[in-house]
Tab-separated table of C-alpha atoms in Angstrom:
chain	number	residue	atom	x	y	z
A	1	MET	CA	122.487	99.933	90.474
A	2	SER	CA	124.285	102.175	88.011
A	3	SER	CA	122.610	105.259	86.541
A	4	LEU	CA	122.697	103.551	83.063
A	5	ILE	CA	120.906	100.422	84.365
A	6	GLN	CA	118.390	102.649	86.166
A	7	ALA	CA	117.709	104.491	82.875
A	8	LEU	CA	117.366	101.156	81.022
A	9	SER	CA	114.945	99.851	83.649
A	10	VAL	CA	112.684	102.861	83.211
A	11	ALA	CA	112.851	102.503	79.384
A	12	LEU	CA	111.898	98.840	79.636
A	13	ASP	CA	109.018	99.503	81.955
A	14	ASN	CA	107.742	102.165	79.598
A	15	ARG	CA	107.708	99.702	76.751
A	16	GLN	CA	105.932	96.876	78.513
A	17	ALA	CA	102.511	97.427	76.871
A	18	LEU	CA	104.090	98.164	73.478
A	19	LEU	CA	106.221	94.983	73.484
A	20	ALA	CA	103.165	92.860	74.385
A	21	GLU	CA	101.318	94.398	71.397
A	22	LEU	CA	104.258	93.905	69.016
A	23	HIS	CA	104.731	90.273	69.989
A	24	GLN	CA	101.084	89.653	69.340
A	25	GLN	CA	101.508	91.279	65.884
A	26	GLY	CA	104.396	88.938	65.029
A	27	THR	CA	107.118	91.532	65.593
A	28	ASP	CA	110.357	90.875	67.429
A	29	CYS	CA	112.385	93.767	66.018
A	30	TYR	CA	112.237	96.988	68.040
A	31	ARG	CA	114.212	99.542	70.018
A	32	LEU	CA	114.657	98.804	73.694
A	33	PHE	CA	116.641	101.925	74.591
A	34	HIS	CA	116.667	105.282	72.731
A	35	GLY	CA	119.504	106.881	74.590
A	36	SER	CA	119.186	110.491	73.236
A	37	GLN	CA	115.735	110.665	74.867
A	38	GLU	CA	116.107	108.232	77.729
A	39	GLY	CA	119.255	109.279	79.569
A	40	ALA	CA	122.332	108.134	77.713
A	41	SER	CA	122.881	110.222	74.510
A	42	GLY	CA	124.567	108.352	71.718
A	43	LEU	CA	123.645	104.843	72.931
A	44	THR	CA	120.971	102.660	71.179
A	45	ILE	CA	119.889	99.134	72.085
A	46	ASP	CA	117.837	97.297	69.529
A	47	ARG	CA	116.397	93.817	69.303
A	48	TYR	CA	116.455	92.121	65.946
A	49	GLY	CA	114.838	88.758	66.489
A	50	PRO	CA	117.369	86.584	68.296
A	51	GLN	CA	119.987	89.274	68.333
A	52	LEU	CA	120.567	92.213	70.723
A	53	LEU	CA	122.413	95.070	68.861
A	54	VAL	CA	124.051	97.666	71.080
A	55	GLN	CA	125.606	100.727	69.394
A	56	SER	CA	127.469	103.681	70.849
A	57	PHE	CA	127.911	106.861	68.802
A	58	HIS	CA	129.531	109.273	71.274
A	59	THR	CA	131.452	107.335	73.912
A	60	ARG	CA	132.610	103.816	73.924
A	61	LEU	CA	130.979	101.545	76.462
A	62	GLU	CA	133.020	99.799	79.128
A	63	ARG	CA	132.843	96.017	78.964
A	64	ASP	CA	131.270	95.670	82.412
A	65	ASP	CA	128.521	98.152	81.511
A	66	LEU	CA	127.834	96.313	78.231
A	67	LEU	CA	127.578	92.907	80.020
A	68	ALA	CA	125.323	94.429	82.644
A	69	LEU	CA	122.945	95.851	79.981
A	70	HIS	CA	122.831	92.445	78.312
A	71	ALA	CA	122.066	90.631	81.609
A	72	HIS	CA	119.392	93.104	82.555
A	73	ILE	CA	117.532	92.831	79.263
A	74	THR	CA	117.817	89.025	79.329
A	75	ALA	CA	116.195	88.994	82.788
A	76	HIS	CA	113.467	91.433	81.649
A	77	LEU	CA	112.506	89.729	78.449
A	78	GLY	CA	113.153	86.179	79.497
A	79	VAL	CA	115.107	85.591	76.281
A	80	ASP	CA	118.816	85.146	76.050
A	81	LEU	CA	119.561	87.280	73.032
A	82	LEU	CA	122.847	87.050	71.028
A	83	LEU	CA	124.909	90.132	71.825
A	84	VAL	CA	126.589	92.275	69.110
A	85	TYR	CA	128.266	95.532	70.117
A	86	ASN	CA	129.212	98.023	67.408
A	87	ASP	CA	131.179	101.034	68.690
A	88	ARG	CA	130.668	103.873	66.210
A	89	SER	CA	132.084	106.625	68.410
A	90	GLN	CA	135.344	106.910	66.447
A	91	GLY	CA	136.057	108.787	63.191
A	92	ASN	CA	133.421	109.154	60.571
A	93	SER	CA	130.948	106.964	62.514
A	94	ARG	CA	132.366	103.802	60.931
A	95	ILE	CA	131.815	100.615	62.808
A	96	ASP	CA	134.847	99.591	64.990
A	97	ARG	CA	135.474	96.059	63.763
A	98	GLU	CA	138.411	95.555	66.154
A	99	ASP	CA	136.045	94.411	68.931
A	100	THR	CA	138.252	95.936	71.598
A	101	VAL	CA	135.389	95.915	74.117
A	102	TYR	CA	133.530	92.734	73.289
A	103	GLN	CA	134.050	89.888	70.868
A	104	ALA	CA	130.711	88.677	69.585
A	105	ASP	CA	130.154	84.895	69.381
A	106	ALA	CA	130.211	83.466	65.866
A	107	GLU	CA	126.554	82.515	66.259
A	108	ALA	CA	125.663	86.188	66.815
A	109	LEU	CA	127.258	87.179	63.580
A	110	GLN	CA	125.688	84.546	61.390
A	111	ASP	CA	122.758	85.290	59.084
A	112	LEU	CA	119.676	85.432	61.324
A	113	ILE	CA	115.972	86.120	60.839
A	114	GLY	CA	113.926	88.798	62.609
A	115	HIS	CA	110.208	89.408	62.262
A	116	GLU	CA	107.940	92.442	61.788
A	117	TRP	CA	104.214	92.445	61.137
A	118	GLY	CA	104.477	88.717	60.648
A	119	LEU	CA	107.080	89.035	57.838
A	120	ASN	CA	110.649	87.591	57.896
A	121	TYR	CA	113.645	89.846	57.553
A	122	ARG	CA	117.334	89.233	57.134
A	123	VAL	CA	119.356	90.238	60.208
A	124	ARG	CA	123.185	90.652	60.224
A	125	GLY	CA	125.131	92.059	63.152
A	126	ARG	CA	127.914	93.003	60.774
A	127	HIS	CA	127.832	93.657	57.003
A	128	PRO	CA	129.636	95.970	54.625
A	129	GLY	CA	127.450	98.915	55.379
A	130	GLN	CA	127.209	100.983	58.621
A	131	ASP	CA	123.513	100.651	59.560
A	132	PRO	CA	121.247	97.751	60.500
A	133	LEU	CA	119.441	96.115	57.620
A	134	LEU	CA	115.983	97.280	58.887
A	135	PHE	CA	115.289	100.847	60.158
A	136	LEU	CA	112.977	100.326	63.016
A	137	ASP	CA	111.554	103.769	63.263
A	138	LEU	CA	109.766	103.302	59.937
A	139	ARG	CA	107.801	100.277	61.293
A	140	ASN	CA	104.504	102.098	61.630
A	141	THR	CA	104.799	103.264	58.049
A	142	ARG	CA	105.515	99.796	56.802
A	143	GLY	CA	102.418	98.622	58.719
A	144	TRP	CA	100.295	101.352	57.052
A	145	VAL	CA	101.596	100.301	53.627
A	146	LYS	CA	100.688	96.676	54.350
A	147	GLN	CA	97.154	97.698	55.252
A	148	HIS	CA	96.649	99.944	52.221
A	149	SER	CA	98.323	98.183	49.269
A	150	GLN	CA	95.554	95.785	48.148
A	151	GLY	CA	95.389	95.730	44.358
A	152	LYS	CA	97.815	98.716	43.959
A	153	SER	CA	100.938	99.393	42.028
A	154	VAL	CA	103.662	100.404	44.417
A	155	LEU	CA	107.011	102.257	43.830
A	156	ASN	CA	109.507	102.130	46.613
A	157	LEU	CA	112.169	104.860	46.054
A	158	PHE	CA	115.491	104.760	47.911
A	159	ALA	CA	114.297	101.292	48.798
A	160	TYR	CA	117.316	100.264	50.902
A	161	THR	CA	116.590	96.541	51.865
A	162	CYS	CA	113.066	96.792	50.465
A	163	GLY	CA	111.002	96.581	53.726
A	164	VAL	CA	108.255	98.837	52.348
A	165	GLY	CA	108.175	96.828	49.166
A	166	LEU	CA	107.832	93.604	51.173
A	167	SER	CA	105.045	95.125	53.230
A	168	ALA	CA	103.271	96.169	50.039
A	169	ALA	CA	103.594	92.661	48.546
A	170	ALA	CA	102.255	91.198	51.863
A	171	GLY	CA	99.280	93.650	51.681
A	172	GLY	CA	98.148	92.390	48.316
A	173	ALA	CA	99.747	94.865	45.928
A	174	LYS	CA	99.352	93.853	42.317
A	175	GLU	CA	102.906	95.149	41.488
A	176	VAL	CA	105.893	96.230	43.637
A	177	CYS	CA	108.971	97.996	42.255
A	178	ASN	CA	112.002	98.609	44.554
A	179	LEU	CA	114.530	101.181	43.272
A	180	ASP	CA	117.906	101.791	44.905
A	181	PHE	CA	121.374	102.746	43.727
A	182	ALA	CA	123.216	100.203	45.802
A	183	GLU	CA	123.416	96.639	44.573
A	184	GLY	CA	124.126	95.368	48.115
A	185	ASN	CA	120.915	96.906	49.385
A	186	LEU	CA	118.816	95.274	46.718
A	187	ALA	CA	120.600	92.004	47.233
A	188	VAL	CA	119.322	91.978	50.853
A	189	GLY	CA	115.948	92.978	49.541
A	190	LYS	CA	115.947	89.886	47.339
A	191	GLU	CA	116.863	87.833	50.411
A	192	ASN	CA	113.959	89.272	52.280
A	193	GLY	CA	111.696	88.303	49.421
A	194	ALA	CA	113.076	84.762	49.461
A	195	LEU	CA	112.489	84.566	53.169
A	196	ASN	CA	108.797	85.106	52.464
A	197	PRO	CA	108.143	82.589	49.596
A	198	GLU	CA	104.397	82.860	49.919
A	199	LEU	CA	104.529	86.473	48.668
A	200	PRO	CA	104.459	87.431	44.904
A	201	THR	CA	107.730	88.290	43.321
A	202	MET	CA	108.880	91.936	43.425
A	203	GLN	CA	110.720	93.963	40.900
A	204	PHE	CA	114.180	95.413	41.602
A	205	ILE	CA	115.853	98.312	39.708
A	206	GLN	CA	119.369	99.312	40.469
A	207	SER	CA	119.633	102.971	39.452
A	208	ASP	CA	120.512	106.405	40.538
A	209	TYR	CA	117.359	108.195	41.716
A	210	PHE	CA	117.432	111.124	39.370
A	211	PRO	CA	117.475	109.499	35.898
A	212	ALA	CA	115.019	106.791	37.054
A	213	ILE	CA	112.416	109.123	38.590
A	214	ARG	CA	112.691	111.735	35.867
A	215	GLN	CA	112.026	109.133	33.196
A	216	LEU	CA	109.021	107.763	35.134
A	217	ALA	CA	107.781	111.378	35.525
A	218	GLY	CA	108.256	112.184	31.878
A	219	LEU	CA	110.934	114.839	32.503
A	220	PRO	CA	114.210	115.287	30.668
A	221	ILE	CA	117.481	114.093	32.112
A	222	THR	CA	119.860	117.055	32.153
A	223	GLN	CA	123.599	116.948	32.370
A	224	ARG	CA	125.931	119.366	34.112
A	225	ARG	CA	127.860	121.726	31.913
A	226	GLY	CA	131.096	120.146	30.847
A	227	HIS	CA	130.183	116.716	32.208
A	228	LYS	CA	129.085	113.747	30.185
A	229	LEU	CA	126.329	111.659	31.620
A	230	PRO	CA	127.275	108.072	32.597
A	231	PRO	CA	125.029	105.206	31.345
A	232	TYR	CA	121.690	104.770	33.127
A	233	VAL	CA	118.847	102.336	33.159
A	234	ARG	CA	116.158	103.127	30.566
A	235	LEU	CA	112.610	103.277	31.825
A	236	GLU	CA	109.225	104.132	30.373
A	237	GLN	CA	107.129	106.995	31.660
A	238	ARG	CA	104.394	105.772	34.026
A	239	GLN	CA	102.629	106.336	37.336
A	240	TYR	CA	102.087	104.206	40.398
A	241	ASP	CA	99.161	104.114	42.808
A	242	LEU	CA	101.335	104.277	45.920
A	243	VAL	CA	104.848	105.811	46.101
A	244	LEU	CA	107.283	105.874	49.003
A	245	LEU	CA	109.946	108.504	49.021
A	246	ASP	CA	112.507	107.964	51.808
A	247	PRO	CA	115.799	109.641	50.775
A	248	PRO	CA	119.055	109.809	52.762
A	249	ALA	CA	119.992	113.108	54.268
A	250	TRP	CA	122.607	113.892	51.643
A	251	ALA	CA	124.185	112.159	48.650
A	252	LYS	CA	125.828	113.326	45.382
A	253	SER	CA	126.120	111.656	42.035
A	254	ALA	CA	126.684	112.628	38.387
A	255	PHE	CA	122.984	113.114	37.982
A	256	GLY	CA	122.186	115.396	40.969
A	257	THR	CA	122.467	115.999	44.685
A	258	VAL	CA	120.199	114.695	47.429
A	259	ASP	CA	119.951	117.510	50.029
A	260	LEU	CA	116.997	117.224	52.399
A	261	LEU	CA	117.874	120.548	54.072
A	262	ARG	CA	118.272	122.842	51.095
A	263	ASP	CA	116.466	121.177	48.153
A	264	TYR	CA	113.820	118.682	49.045
A	265	GLN	CA	111.773	119.960	46.161
A	266	SER	CA	114.032	118.447	43.542
A	267	LEU	CA	113.294	115.031	45.026
A	268	LEU	CA	109.653	115.650	45.574
A	269	LYS	CA	108.542	117.122	42.262
A	270	PRO	CA	109.234	114.077	40.025
A	271	ALA	CA	107.883	111.753	42.739
A	272	LEU	CA	104.622	113.718	42.628
A	273	LEU	CA	104.480	113.326	38.864
A	274	ALA	CA	105.117	109.606	39.177
A	275	THR	CA	102.139	109.206	41.548
A	276	ALA	CA	98.772	108.492	39.908
A	277	ASP	CA	95.689	110.601	40.201
A	278	ASN	CA	93.920	109.647	43.484
A	279	GLY	CA	97.150	107.959	44.457
A	280	VAL	CA	99.208	108.190	47.624
A	281	LEU	CA	102.708	109.653	48.027
A	282	ILE	CA	104.438	108.878	51.377
A	283	CYS	CA	107.302	111.323	52.030
A	284	CYS	CA	109.967	111.002	54.641
A	285	ASN	CA	112.553	113.435	56.021
A	286	ASN	CA	115.056	112.237	58.645
A	287	LEU	CA	116.827	115.497	59.406
A	288	ALA	CA	116.358	116.369	63.128
A	289	LYS	CA	117.004	120.052	62.454
A	290	VAL	CA	114.019	120.318	60.144
A	291	SER	CA	110.661	120.879	61.913
A	292	MET	CA	107.618	118.969	60.830
A	293	GLU	CA	105.519	122.180	60.481
A	294	ASP	CA	108.006	123.896	58.184
A	295	TRP	CA	108.615	120.800	56.081
A	296	ARG	CA	104.931	119.950	55.769
A	297	GLU	CA	104.205	123.483	54.496
A	298	GLN	CA	107.057	123.170	52.020
A	299	VAL	CA	105.708	119.854	50.706
A	300	LEU	CA	102.142	121.006	50.412
A	301	ARG	CA	103.162	124.236	48.679
A	302	CYS	CA	105.343	122.402	46.236
A	303	ALA	CA	102.503	120.013	45.321
A	304	THR	CA	100.175	122.889	44.695
A	305	LYS	CA	102.627	124.801	42.536
A	306	LEU	CA	103.166	121.653	40.454
A	307	GLY	CA	99.444	121.229	39.868
A	308	ARG	CA	99.202	118.145	42.033
A	309	PRO	CA	97.423	119.642	45.104
A	310	VAL	CA	97.099	117.394	48.163
A	311	ARG	CA	93.501	116.430	48.963
A	312	ASP	CA	94.270	115.136	52.427
A	313	TRP	CA	97.351	114.404	54.505
A	314	GLN	CA	98.302	112.629	57.764
A	315	ILE	CA	101.426	112.447	59.901
A	316	MET	CA	102.773	109.034	60.662
A	317	THR	CA	104.897	109.114	63.809
A	318	PRO	CA	107.310	106.412	65.002
A	319	ALA	CA	106.019	104.044	67.684
A	320	ALA	CA	106.582	104.503	71.419
A	321	ASP	CA	109.972	102.688	71.278
A	322	PHE	CA	111.273	105.918	69.685
A	323	PRO	CA	110.140	108.496	72.285
A	324	SER	CA	110.526	112.212	71.610
A	325	GLN	CA	110.342	114.644	74.554
A	326	ASP	CA	109.533	117.651	72.287
A	327	GLN	CA	107.188	115.584	70.047
A	328	GLN	CA	109.564	116.319	67.094
A	329	PRO	CA	111.167	113.010	66.274
A	330	PRO	CA	114.025	113.078	63.703
A	331	LEU	CA	112.072	110.879	61.274
A	332	LYS	CA	109.069	112.783	59.840
A	333	THR	CA	106.635	111.053	57.578
A	334	LEU	CA	103.714	112.482	55.621
A	335	ILE	CA	101.064	110.417	53.884
A	336	LEU	CA	99.705	112.553	51.037
A	337	GLN	CA	96.393	111.758	49.301
A	338	LEU	CA	96.560	113.253	45.757
């Protein structure tokens, strides 16, 4: 048995209780191997419903190793999952679409459906973006939102494919607004909504974060010196009962720069103002180099200075399929009671 198969065997054994619990919850989307913490840095193996998605970020897998992983997981789970391998070890972490190691079957690349917390999600092994359509490490937070959304207005910022919004709708939210800059992301969010026809209709706003959140917060939209602002969606000032702020690590637009390392406050302040009194703001930071303790203090201090002090807070950690040896997972999530 190769060292990689040995490491995978240990990972699968460690997940046995978790997978039984997830299956009972109506979830078949989860991480089976988290290589950076389980013996093969740069390798991830995820199940998305009927699909097995293997991705390498540092070193390309050999075909025999890939097929051996697939066979071992099939035997362990008792399910023959459709294999898709994306090698992202080359320049700029783009997906290698040449399939030099393994050519996925056409069936594996079709539009499929995965499940989480009893909800249906669109699954695609390949699409115009780089990342899977559902970030699995946020599953616990989506579950929390589903449990705490009854009768609330919910604003999902940097919504991506709207998993948090879908969870809120399933939890009985009276209103759900998903906001994201990318039309393609929101298109998948609309697909997710259509895959759950029993849920109420959600709202989708395609907009850059800064003009949208500053209007909602009642703040002016400033322009850079010498630069004319491009058109933007007009919104009325208002607050929501529950707000989710899950920005990317870095992004730049004509309206501002998203920089989680150097300037989280510029994202946080208007989100705080757009959260109602006695409301909840859920903040995320996915930078591994930022410690939870330092970031938490920064967030709490910013809220106090803005006159929106936090009454209570809790940390939401990823589930056991995302182990962290130092108890400092890259994704950090704070649930703030204002």
